[in-house]
Short mmCIF file of C-alpha atoms and ligand atoms in Angstrom, two decimals:
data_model
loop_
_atom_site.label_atom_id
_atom_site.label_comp_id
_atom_site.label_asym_id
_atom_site.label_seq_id
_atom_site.Cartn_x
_atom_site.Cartn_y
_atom_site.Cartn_z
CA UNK A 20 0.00 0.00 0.00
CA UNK A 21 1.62 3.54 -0.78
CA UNK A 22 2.58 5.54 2.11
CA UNK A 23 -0.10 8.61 2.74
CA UNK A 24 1.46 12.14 3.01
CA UNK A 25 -0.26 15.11 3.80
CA UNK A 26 1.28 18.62 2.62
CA UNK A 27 -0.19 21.51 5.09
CA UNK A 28 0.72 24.57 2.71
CA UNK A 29 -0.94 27.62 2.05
CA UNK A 30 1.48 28.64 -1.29
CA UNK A 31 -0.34 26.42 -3.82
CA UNK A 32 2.72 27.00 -6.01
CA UNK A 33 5.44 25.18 -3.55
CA UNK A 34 2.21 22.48 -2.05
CA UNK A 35 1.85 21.80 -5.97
CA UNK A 36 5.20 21.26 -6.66
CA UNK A 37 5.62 18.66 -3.86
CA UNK A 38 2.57 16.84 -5.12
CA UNK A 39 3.81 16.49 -8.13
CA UNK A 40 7.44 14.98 -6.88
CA UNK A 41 5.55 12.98 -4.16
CA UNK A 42 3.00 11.52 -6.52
CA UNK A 43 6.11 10.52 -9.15
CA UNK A 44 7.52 9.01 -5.69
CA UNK A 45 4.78 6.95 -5.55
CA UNK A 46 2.78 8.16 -2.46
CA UNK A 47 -0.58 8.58 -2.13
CA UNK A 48 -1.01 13.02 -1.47
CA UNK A 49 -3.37 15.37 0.31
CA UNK A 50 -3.28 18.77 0.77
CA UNK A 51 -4.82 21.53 1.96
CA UNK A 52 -4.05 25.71 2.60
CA UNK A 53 -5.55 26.42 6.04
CA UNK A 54 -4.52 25.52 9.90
CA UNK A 55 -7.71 24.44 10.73
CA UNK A 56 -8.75 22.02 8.19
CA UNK A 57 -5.00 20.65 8.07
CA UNK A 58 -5.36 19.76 11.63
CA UNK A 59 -8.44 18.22 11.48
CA UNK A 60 -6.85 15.87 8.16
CA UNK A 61 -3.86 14.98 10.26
CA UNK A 62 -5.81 14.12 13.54
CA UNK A 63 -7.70 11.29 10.98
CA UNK A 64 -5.23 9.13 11.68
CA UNK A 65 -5.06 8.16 8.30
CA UNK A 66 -1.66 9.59 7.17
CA UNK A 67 1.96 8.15 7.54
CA UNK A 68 3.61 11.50 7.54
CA UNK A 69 2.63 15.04 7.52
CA UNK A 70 4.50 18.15 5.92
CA UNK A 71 3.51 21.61 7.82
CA UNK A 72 3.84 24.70 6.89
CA UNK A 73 4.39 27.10 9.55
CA UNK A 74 3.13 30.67 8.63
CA UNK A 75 -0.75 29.56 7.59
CA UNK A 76 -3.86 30.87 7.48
CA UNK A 77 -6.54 29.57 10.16
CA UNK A 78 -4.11 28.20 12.80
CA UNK A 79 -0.25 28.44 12.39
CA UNK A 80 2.16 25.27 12.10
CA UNK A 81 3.31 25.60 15.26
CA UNK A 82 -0.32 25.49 17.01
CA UNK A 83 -1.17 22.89 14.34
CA UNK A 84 1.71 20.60 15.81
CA UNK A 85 1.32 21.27 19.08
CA UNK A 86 -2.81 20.46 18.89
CA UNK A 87 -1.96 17.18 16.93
CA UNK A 88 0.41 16.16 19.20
CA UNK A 89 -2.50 15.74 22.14
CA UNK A 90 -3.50 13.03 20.24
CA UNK A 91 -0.59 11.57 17.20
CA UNK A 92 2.85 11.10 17.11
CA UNK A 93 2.90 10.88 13.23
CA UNK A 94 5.96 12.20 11.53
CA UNK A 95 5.61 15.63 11.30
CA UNK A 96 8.44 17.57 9.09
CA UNK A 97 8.14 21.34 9.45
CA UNK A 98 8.66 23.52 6.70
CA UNK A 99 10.44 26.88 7.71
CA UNK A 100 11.64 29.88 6.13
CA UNK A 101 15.07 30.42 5.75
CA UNK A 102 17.20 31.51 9.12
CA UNK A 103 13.59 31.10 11.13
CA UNK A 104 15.92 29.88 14.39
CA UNK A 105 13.21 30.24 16.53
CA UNK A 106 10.07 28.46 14.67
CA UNK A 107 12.60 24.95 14.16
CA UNK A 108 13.70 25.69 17.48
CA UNK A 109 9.92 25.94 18.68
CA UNK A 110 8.91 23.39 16.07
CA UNK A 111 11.32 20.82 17.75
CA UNK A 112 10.05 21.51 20.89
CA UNK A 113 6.40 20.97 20.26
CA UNK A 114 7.47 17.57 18.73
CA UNK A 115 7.91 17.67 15.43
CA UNK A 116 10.79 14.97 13.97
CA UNK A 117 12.63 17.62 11.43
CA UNK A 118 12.24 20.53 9.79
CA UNK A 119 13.62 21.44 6.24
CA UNK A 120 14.20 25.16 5.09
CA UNK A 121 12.67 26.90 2.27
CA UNK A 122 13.55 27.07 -0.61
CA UNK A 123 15.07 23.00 -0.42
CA UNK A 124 16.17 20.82 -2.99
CA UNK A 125 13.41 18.61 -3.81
CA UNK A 126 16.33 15.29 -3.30
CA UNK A 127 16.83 16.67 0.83
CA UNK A 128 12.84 16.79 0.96
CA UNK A 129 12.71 13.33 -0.02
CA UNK A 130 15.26 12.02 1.90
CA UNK A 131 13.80 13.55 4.92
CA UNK A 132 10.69 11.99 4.31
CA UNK A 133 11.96 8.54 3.64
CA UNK A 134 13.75 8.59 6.77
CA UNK A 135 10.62 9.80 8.47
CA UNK A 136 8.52 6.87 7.28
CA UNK A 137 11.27 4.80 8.24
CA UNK A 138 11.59 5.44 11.90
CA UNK A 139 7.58 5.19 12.29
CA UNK A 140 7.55 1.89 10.50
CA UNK A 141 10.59 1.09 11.94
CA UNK A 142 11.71 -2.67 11.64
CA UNK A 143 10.24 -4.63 14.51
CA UNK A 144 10.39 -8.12 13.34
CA UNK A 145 14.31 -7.59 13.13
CA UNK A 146 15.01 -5.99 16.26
CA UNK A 147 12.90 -6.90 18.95
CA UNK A 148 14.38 -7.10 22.16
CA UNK A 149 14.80 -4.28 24.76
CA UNK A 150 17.48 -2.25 25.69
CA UNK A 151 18.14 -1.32 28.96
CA UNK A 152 20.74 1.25 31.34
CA UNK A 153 20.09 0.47 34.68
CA UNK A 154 16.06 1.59 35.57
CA UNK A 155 15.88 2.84 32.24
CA UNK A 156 14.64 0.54 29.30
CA UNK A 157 13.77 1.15 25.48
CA UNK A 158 11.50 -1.22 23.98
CA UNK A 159 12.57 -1.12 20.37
CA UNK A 160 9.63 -3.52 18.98
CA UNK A 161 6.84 -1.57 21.04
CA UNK A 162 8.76 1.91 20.30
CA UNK A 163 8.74 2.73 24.20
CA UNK A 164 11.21 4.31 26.71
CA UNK A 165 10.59 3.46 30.61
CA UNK A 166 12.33 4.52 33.64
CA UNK A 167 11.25 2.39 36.21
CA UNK A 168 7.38 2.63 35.86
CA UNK A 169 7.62 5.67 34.52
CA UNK A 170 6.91 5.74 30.39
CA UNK A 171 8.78 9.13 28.90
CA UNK A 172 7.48 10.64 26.18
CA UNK A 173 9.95 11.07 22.85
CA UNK A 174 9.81 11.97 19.44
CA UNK A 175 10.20 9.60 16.79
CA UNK A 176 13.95 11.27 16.37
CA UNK A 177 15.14 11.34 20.07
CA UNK A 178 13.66 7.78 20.25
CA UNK A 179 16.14 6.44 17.10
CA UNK A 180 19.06 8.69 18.93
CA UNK A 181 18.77 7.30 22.28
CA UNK A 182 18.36 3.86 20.35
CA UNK A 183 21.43 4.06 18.43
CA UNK A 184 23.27 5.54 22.09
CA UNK A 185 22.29 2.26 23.76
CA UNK A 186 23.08 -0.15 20.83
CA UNK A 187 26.55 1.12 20.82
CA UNK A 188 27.09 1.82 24.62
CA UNK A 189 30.79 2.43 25.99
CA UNK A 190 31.80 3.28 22.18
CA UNK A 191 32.04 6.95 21.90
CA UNK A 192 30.06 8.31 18.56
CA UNK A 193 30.69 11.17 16.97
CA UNK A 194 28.47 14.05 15.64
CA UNK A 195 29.00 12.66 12.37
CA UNK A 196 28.24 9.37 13.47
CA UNK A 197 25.18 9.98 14.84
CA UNK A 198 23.34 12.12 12.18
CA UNK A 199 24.94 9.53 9.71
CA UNK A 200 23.36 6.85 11.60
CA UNK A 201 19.53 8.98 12.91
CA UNK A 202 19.21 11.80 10.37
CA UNK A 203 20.40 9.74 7.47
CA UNK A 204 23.84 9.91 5.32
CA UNK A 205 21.89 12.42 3.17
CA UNK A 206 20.92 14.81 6.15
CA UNK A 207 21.62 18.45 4.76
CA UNK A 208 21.25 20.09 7.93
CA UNK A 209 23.30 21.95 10.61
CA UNK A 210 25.27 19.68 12.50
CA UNK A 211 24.81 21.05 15.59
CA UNK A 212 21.13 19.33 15.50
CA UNK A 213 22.95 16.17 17.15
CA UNK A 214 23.51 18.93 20.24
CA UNK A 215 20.31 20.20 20.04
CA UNK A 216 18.55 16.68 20.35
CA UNK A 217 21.57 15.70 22.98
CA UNK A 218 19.68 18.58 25.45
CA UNK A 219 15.94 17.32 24.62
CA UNK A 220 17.30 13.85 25.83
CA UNK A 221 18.86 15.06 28.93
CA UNK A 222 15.82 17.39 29.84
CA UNK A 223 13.63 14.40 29.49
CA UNK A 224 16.07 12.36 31.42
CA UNK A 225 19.14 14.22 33.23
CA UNK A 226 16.82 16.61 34.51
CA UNK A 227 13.13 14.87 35.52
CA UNK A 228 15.22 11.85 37.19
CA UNK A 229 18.89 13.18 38.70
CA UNK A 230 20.25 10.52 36.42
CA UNK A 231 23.18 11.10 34.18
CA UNK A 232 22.92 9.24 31.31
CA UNK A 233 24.91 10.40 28.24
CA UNK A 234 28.25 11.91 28.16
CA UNK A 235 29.86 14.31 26.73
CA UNK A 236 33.54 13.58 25.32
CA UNK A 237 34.71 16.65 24.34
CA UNK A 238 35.47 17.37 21.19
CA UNK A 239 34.85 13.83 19.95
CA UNK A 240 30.97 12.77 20.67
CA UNK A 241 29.08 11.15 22.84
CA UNK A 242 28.61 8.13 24.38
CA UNK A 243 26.27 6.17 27.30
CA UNK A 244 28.81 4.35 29.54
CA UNK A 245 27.86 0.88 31.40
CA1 CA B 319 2.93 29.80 4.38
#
């Protein structure tokens, strides 16, 4: 069955465009202009990944995500203008799994999406079993992070991070490493989103439970130690 994308764009000329690309691709595509009715498409339940536009009529992106979020945790990949720090920033934040900056190169847009879809489908038959750091445990097959009792909630991308932390623990990866590894070998990004998802980690884990999970090895990477 052909993956379902929904584009949440109020230029017709750039949502057309996509279409067009995505529908070559091979995926099934929706899309609409406005907040409101893009919201009320993604809560369905019925897509595999949405792109969102941040500056809409209606409702804006960022309300959009955070609504959807109440009750999803489909992909989301924000689309933001160029140098917007604070919408990714914000976008990240509110839970969306990446962001791509306009104007992209159609190639970057697709490789963000297929690495998207991949991390929600994931591969459960393959890898199955948990792993665990003392109280805390990730359930790769049931896509779940514990501590103790406790579930914590992460995006789809600090999920795959943490993953590939504990898969590899007392090796020390580096920056380029790890967005090789969770962004994809054809991430087009700033680097520094490795650091950026490093903090959301910590402030979901450091921080809540006086734990100290990852380290920092400076200038090389990081790594969880046993
Ligand atoms: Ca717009």
């Amino acid at each position: 069955m052909p993956c379902k994308i929904l584009i949440i764009e109020d230029e017709e000329k750039i949502a057309r465009f996509i279409e067009l690309e995505l529908v070559h691709e091979g995926y099934e595509v929706d899309k609409c202009t406005d907040g409101r009715e893009g919201l009320e498409k993604a809560e369905s339940g019925i897509y595999d990944l949405i792109l969102l536009d941040i500056m809409l009529p209606g409702l804006n992106g960022l309300e959009v995500l955070r609504r959807l979020r109440k009750t999803s945790s489909v992909p989301v990949i924000m689309l933001t203008a160029r140098d917007a720090v604070m919408d990714k920033v914000s976008g990240l934040d509110l839970g969306a799994d990446d962001y791509i900056t306009k104007p992209f190169a159609i190639e970057e847009l697709l490789a963000r999406i297929r690495l998207g879809l991949r991390h929600n489908g994931g591969n459960a038959a393959q890898q199955s079993e948990d792993l665990t750091h003392g109280a805390l445990s990730l359930s790769v097959s049931r896509h779940e992070v514990h501590y103790g009792e406790d579930l914590i909630e992460l995006t789809a991308r600090e999920f795959t991070l943490l993953q590939t932390l504990l898969e590899n623990k007392n090796i020390v990866l580096s920056r380029n490493t790890l967005l090789e590894r969770v962004w994809g070998y054809d991430y087009m990004g700033e680097t520094n989103v490795v650091d950026v998802y490093i903090r959301y980690l910590r402030s979901k884990l450091d921080d809540v439970y006086g734990i100290h999970i990852i380290h920092t090895v400076r200038g090389v990477g990081y790594v969880i130690k046993d």
